[in-house]
PDB file of C-alpha atoms in Angstrom:
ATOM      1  CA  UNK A   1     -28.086  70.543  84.387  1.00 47.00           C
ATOM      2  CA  UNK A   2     -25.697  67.697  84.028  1.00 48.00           C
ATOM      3  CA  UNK A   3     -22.694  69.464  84.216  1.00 49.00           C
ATOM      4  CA  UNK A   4     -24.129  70.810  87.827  1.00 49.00           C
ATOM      5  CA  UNK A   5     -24.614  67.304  88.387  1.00 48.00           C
ATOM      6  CA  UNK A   6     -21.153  66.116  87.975  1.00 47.00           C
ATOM      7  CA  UNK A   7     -19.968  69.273  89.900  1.00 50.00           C
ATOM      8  CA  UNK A   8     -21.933  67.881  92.739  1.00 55.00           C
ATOM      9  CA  UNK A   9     -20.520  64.670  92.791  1.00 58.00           C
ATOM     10  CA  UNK A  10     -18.087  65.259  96.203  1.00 57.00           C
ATOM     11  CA  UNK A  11     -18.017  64.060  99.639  1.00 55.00           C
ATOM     12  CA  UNK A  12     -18.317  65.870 102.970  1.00 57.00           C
ATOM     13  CA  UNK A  13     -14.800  66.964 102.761  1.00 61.00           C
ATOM     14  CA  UNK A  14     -14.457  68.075  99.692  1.00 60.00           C
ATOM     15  CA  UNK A  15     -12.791  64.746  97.720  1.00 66.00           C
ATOM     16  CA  UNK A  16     -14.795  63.948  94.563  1.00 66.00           C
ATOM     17  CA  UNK A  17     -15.416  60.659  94.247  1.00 73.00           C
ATOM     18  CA  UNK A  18     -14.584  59.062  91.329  1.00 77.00           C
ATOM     19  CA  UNK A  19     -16.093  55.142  89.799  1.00 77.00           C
ATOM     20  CA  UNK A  20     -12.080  54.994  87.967  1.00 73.00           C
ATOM     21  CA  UNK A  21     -11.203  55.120  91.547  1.00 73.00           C
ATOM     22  CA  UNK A  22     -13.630  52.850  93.025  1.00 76.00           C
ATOM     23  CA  UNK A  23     -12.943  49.940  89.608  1.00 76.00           C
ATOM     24  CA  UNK A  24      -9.370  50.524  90.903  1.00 70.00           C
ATOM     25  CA  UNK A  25      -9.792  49.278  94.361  1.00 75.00           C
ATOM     26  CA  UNK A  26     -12.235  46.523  93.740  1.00 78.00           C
ATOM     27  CA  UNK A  27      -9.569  45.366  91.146  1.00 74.00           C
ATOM     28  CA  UNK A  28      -6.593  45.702  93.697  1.00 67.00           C
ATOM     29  CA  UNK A  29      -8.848  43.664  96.272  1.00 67.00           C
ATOM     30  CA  UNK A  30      -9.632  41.079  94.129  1.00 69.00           C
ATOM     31  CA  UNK A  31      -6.298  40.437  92.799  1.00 60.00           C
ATOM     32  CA  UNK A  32      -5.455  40.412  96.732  1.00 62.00           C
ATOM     33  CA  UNK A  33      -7.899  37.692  97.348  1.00 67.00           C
ATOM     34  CA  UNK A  34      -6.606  35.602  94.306  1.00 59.00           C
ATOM     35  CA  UNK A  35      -3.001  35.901  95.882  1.00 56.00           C
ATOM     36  CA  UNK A  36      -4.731  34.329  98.821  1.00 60.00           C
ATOM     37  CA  UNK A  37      -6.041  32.348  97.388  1.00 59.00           C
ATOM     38  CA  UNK A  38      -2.769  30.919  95.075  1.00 62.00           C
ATOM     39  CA  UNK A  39      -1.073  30.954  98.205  1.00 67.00           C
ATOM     40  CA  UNK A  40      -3.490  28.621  99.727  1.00 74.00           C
ATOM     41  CA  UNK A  41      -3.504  26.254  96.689  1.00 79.00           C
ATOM     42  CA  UNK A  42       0.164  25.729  96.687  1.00 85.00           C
ATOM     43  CA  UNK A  43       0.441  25.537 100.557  1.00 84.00           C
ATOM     44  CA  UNK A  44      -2.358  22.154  99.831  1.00 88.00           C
ATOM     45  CA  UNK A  45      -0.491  20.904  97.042  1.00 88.00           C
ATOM     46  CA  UNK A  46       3.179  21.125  99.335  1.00 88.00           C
ATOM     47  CA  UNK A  47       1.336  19.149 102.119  1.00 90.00           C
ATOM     48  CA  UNK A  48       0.118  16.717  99.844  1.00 92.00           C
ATOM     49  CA  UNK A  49       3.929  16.313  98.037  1.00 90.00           C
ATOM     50  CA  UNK A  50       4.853  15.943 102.118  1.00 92.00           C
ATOM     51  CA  UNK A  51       2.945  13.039 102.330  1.00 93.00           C
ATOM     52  CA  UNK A  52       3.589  11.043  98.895  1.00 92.00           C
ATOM     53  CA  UNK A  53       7.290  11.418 100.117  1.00 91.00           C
ATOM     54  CA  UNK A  54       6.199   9.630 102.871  1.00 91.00           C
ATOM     55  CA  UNK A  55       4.823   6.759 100.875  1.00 93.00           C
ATOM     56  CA  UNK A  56       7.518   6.589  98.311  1.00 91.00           C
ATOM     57  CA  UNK A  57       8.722   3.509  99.852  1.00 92.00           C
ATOM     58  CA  UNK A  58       5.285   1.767  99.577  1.00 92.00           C
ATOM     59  CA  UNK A  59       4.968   3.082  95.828  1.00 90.00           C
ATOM     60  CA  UNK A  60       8.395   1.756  94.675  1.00 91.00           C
ATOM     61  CA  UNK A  61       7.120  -2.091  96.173  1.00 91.00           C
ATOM     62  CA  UNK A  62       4.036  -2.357  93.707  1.00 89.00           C
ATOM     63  CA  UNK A  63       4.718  -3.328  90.148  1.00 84.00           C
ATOM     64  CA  UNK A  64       6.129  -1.014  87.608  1.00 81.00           C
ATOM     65  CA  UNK A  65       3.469  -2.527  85.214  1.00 80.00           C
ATOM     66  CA  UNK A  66       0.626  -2.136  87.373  1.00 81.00           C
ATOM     67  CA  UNK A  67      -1.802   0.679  86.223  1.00 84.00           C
ATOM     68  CA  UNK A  68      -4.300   0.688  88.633  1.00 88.00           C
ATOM     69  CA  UNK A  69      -2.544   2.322  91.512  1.00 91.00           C
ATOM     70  CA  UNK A  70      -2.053   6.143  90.412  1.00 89.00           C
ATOM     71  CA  UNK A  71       0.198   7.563  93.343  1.00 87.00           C
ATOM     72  CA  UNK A  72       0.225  11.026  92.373  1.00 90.00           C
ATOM     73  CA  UNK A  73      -0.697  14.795  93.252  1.00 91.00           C
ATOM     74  CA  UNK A  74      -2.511  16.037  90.525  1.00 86.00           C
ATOM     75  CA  UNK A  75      -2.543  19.786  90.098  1.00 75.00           C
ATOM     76  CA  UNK A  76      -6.202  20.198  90.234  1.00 77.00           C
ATOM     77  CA  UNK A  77      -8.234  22.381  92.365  1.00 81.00           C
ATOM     78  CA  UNK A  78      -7.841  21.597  95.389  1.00 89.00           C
ATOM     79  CA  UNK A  79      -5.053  19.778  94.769  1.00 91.00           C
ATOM     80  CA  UNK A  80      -5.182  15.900  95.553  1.00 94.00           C
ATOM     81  CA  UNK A  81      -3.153  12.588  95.527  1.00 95.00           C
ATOM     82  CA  UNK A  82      -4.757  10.267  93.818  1.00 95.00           C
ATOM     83  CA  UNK A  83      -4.110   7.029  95.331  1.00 95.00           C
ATOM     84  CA  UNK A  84      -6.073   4.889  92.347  1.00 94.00           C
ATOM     85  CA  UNK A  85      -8.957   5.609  89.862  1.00 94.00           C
ATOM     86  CA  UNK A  86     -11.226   5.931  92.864  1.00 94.00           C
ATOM     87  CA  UNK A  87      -9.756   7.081  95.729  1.00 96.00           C
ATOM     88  CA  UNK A  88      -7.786  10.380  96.653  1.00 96.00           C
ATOM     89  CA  UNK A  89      -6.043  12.904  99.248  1.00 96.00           C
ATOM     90  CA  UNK A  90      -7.373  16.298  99.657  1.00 95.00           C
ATOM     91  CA  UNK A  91      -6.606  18.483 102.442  1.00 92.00           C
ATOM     92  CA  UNK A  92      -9.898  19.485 104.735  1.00 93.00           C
ATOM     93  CA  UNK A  93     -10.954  23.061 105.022  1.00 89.00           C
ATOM     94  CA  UNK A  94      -8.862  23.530 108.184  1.00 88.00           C
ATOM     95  CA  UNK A  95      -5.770  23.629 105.907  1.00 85.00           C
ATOM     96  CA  UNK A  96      -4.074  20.905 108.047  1.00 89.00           C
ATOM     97  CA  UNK A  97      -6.126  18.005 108.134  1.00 94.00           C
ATOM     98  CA  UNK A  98      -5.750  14.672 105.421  1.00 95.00           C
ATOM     99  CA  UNK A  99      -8.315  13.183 104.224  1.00 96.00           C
ATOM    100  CA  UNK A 100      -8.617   9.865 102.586  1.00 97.00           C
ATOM    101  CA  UNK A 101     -11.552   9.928  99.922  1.00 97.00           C
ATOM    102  CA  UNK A 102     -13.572   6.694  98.277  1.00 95.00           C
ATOM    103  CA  UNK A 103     -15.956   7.608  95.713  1.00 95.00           C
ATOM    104  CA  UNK A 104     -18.511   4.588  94.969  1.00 91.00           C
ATOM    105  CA  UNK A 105     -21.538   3.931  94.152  1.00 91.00           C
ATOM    106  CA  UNK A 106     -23.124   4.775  97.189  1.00 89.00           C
ATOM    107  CA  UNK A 107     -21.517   8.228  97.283  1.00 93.00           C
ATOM    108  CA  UNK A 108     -18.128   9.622  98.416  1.00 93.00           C
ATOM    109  CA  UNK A 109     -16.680   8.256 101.641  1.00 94.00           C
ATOM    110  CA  UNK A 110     -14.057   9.579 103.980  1.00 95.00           C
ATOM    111  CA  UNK A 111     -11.844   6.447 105.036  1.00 96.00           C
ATOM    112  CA  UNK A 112      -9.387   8.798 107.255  1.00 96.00           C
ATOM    113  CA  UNK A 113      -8.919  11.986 108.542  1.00 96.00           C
ATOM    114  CA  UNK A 114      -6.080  13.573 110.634  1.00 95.00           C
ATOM    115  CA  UNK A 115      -3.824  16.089 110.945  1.00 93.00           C
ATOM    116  CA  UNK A 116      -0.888  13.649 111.603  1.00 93.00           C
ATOM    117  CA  UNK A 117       1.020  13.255 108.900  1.00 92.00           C
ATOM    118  CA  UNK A 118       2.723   9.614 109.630  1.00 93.00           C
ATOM    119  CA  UNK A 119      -1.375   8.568 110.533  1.00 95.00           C
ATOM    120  CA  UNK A 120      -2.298   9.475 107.475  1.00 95.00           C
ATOM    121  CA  UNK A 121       0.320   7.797 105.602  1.00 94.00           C
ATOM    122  CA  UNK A 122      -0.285   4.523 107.608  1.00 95.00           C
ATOM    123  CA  UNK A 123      -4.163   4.479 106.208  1.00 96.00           C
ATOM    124  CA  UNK A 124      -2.833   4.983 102.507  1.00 96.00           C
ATOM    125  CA  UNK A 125      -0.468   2.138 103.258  1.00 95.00           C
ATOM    126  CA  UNK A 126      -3.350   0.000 104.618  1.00 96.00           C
ATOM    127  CA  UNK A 127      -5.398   1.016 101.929  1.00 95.00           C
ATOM    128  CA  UNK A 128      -3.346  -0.397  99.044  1.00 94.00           C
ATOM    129  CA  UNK A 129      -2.455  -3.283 101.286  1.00 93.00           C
ATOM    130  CA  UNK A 130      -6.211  -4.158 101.228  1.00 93.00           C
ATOM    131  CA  UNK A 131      -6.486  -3.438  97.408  1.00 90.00           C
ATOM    132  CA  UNK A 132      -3.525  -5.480  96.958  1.00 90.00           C
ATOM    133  CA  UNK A 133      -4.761  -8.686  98.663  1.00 90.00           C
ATOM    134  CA  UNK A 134      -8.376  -7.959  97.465  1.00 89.00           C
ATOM    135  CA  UNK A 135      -7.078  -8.449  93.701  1.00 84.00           C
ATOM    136  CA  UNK A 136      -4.799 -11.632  94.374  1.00 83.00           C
ATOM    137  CA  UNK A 137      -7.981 -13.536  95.614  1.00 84.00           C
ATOM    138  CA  UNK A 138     -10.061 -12.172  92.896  1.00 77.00           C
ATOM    139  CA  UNK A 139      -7.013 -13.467  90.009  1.00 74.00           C
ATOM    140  CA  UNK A 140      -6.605 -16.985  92.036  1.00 74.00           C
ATOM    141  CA  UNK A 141     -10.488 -17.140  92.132  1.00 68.00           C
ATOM    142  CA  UNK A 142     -10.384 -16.414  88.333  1.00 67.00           C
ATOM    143  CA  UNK A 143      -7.707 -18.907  87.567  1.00 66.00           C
ATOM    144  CA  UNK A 144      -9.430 -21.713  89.614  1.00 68.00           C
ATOM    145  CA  UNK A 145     -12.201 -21.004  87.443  1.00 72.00           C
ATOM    146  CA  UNK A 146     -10.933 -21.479  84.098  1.00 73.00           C
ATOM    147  CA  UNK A 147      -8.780 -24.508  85.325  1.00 71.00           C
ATOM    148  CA  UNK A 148     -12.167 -26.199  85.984  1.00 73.00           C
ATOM    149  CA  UNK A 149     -13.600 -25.032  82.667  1.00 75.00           C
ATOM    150  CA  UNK A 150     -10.529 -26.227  81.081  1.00 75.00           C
ATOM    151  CA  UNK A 151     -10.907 -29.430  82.432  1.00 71.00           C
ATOM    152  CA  UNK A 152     -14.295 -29.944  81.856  1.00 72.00           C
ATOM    153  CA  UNK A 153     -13.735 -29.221  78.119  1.00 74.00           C
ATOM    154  CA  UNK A 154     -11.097 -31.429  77.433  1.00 71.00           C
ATOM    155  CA  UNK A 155     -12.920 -34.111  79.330  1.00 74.00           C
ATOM    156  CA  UNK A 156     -16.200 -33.714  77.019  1.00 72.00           C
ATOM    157  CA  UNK A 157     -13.506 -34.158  73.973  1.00 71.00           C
ATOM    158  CA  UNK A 158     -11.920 -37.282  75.183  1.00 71.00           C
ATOM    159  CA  UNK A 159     -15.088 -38.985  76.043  1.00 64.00           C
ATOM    160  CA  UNK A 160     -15.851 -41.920  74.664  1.00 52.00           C
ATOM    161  CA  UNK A 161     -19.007 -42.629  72.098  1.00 51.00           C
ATOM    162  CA  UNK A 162     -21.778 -40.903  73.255  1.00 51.00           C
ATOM    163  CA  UNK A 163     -24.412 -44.130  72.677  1.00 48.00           C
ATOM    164  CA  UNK A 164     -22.297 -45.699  75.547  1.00 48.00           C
ATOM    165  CA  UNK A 165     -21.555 -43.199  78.026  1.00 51.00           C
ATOM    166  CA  UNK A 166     -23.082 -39.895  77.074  1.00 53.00           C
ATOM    167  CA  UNK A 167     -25.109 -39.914  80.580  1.00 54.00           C
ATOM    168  CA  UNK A 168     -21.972 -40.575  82.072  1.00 52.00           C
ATOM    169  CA  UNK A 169     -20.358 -37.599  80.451  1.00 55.00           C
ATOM    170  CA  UNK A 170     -23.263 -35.488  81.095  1.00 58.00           C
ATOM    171  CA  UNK A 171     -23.771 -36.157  85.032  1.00 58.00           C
ATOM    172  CA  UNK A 172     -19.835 -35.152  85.425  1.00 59.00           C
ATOM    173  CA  UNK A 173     -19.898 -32.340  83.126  1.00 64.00           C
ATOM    174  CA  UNK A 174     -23.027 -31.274  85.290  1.00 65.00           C
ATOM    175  CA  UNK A 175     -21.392 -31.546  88.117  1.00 63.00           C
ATOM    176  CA  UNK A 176     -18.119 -29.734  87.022  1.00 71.00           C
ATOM    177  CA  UNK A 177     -20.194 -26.891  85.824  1.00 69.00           C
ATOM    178  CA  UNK A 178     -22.051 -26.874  89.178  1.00 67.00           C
ATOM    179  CA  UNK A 179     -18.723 -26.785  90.999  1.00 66.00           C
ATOM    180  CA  UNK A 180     -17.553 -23.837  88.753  1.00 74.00           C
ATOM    181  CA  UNK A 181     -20.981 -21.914  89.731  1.00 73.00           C
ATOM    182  CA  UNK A 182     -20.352 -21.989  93.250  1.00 66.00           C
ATOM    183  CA  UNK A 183     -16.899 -21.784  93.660  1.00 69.00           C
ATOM    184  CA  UNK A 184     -17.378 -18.386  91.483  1.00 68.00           C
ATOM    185  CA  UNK A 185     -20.595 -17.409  93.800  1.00 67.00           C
ATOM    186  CA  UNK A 186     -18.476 -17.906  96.805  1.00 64.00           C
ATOM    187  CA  UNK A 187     -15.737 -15.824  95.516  1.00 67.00           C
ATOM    188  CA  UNK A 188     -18.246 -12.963  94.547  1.00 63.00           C
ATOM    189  CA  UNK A 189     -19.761 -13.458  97.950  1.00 64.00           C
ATOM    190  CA  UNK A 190     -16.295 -13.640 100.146  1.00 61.00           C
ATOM    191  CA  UNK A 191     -15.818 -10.542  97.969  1.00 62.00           C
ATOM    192  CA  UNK A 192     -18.689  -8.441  98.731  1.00 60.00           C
ATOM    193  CA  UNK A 193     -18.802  -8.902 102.612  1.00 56.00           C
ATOM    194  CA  UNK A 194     -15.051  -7.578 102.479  1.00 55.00           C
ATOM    195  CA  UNK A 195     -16.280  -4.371 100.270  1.00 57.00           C
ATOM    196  CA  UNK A 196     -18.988  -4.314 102.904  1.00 53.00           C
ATOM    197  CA  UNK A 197     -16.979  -4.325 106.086  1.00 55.00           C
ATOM    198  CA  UNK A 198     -14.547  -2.385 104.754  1.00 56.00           C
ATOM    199  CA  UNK A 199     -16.936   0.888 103.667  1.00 56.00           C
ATOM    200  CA  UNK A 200     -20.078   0.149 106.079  1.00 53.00           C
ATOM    201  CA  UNK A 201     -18.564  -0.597 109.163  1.00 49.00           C
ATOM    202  CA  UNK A 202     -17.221   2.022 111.125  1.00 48.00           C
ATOM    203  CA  UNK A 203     -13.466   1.599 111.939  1.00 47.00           C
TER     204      UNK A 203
END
């Protein structure tokens, strides 16, 4: 009975058919697709090497010992230049778009899109610029800070005896440390209506 069975085992025209053949064409489509699919990968990962050419001349003008801004395409899948720890390049699924990625804590944003390369390299550039000037005001806000501190600690050392003029010493170092609290509050706040503008506002 089984041998009849396998005898059977033909087409209309004659041709048996085979699973070894049938393995061998799903294998030789598949490694077709993954071609495709390589070919696709690099062609994201050239675009993206396109456009960090483009911005060499921004990279090269932040500090060689500054860390925080990556500025380069990372061989992942898909492909994407990483701009700092949060924010990247990836190409969109039309293969010819840019787009310029936040991830925060309200999700992942899209800052820029568009096919033009020179368009998309202006928003990177105005990206770091606004990093860049974000982080000065946040390091002069810190220094004012701990000038004030300073000078409210060396102050509460050279005071006098404290049976004479310890309520003295106490309403300035109150109002020292007050000054230090809002000073750092506005800071925080100046800080947080940029982030806001900057990711809640629509462009």
């Amino acid at each position: 009975m089984a041998g009849g069975e396998a005898g059977d085992n033909k087409v209309g025209d004659g041709k048996v058919r085979r699973l070894s053949d049938a393995v061998r064409r799903m294998r030789i489509a598949e490694s077709e697709r993954a071609d495709a699919y390589a070919d696709l990968h690099e062609g994201d990962r050239a675009r993206l090497a396109l456009l960090a050419e483009e911005l060499q001349g921004v990279f090269a003008e932040l500090p060689t010992d500054d860390a925080y801004f990556i500025c380069e395409v990372a061989g992942s899948t898909p492909p994407r230049l990483w701009i700092d720890p949060t924010t990247h390049v990836v190409m969109a699924r039309d293969r010819r778009s840019y787009r310029l990625l936040k991830d925060t804590r309200l999700g992942r944003l899209t800052l820029h899109e568009s096919a033009d390369l020179d368009s998309t390299a202006d928003a990177v550039t105005d990206y770091i610029a606004e990093r860049v000037v974000e982080r000065e005001r946040s390091l002069e806000s810190d220094a004012l800070v701990e000038k004030l501190r300073t000078a409210a600690l060396d102050r509460r050392e050279t005071t006098g005896n404290p049976a004479t003029d310890g309520r003295a010493t106490d309403r300035g170092s109150a109002f020292i440390w007050a000054l230090i609290i809002f000073l750092a509050g506005f800071a925080v706040g100046a800080l947080g209506l940029v982030a806001y503008a900057w990711f809640m506002v629509p462009g």
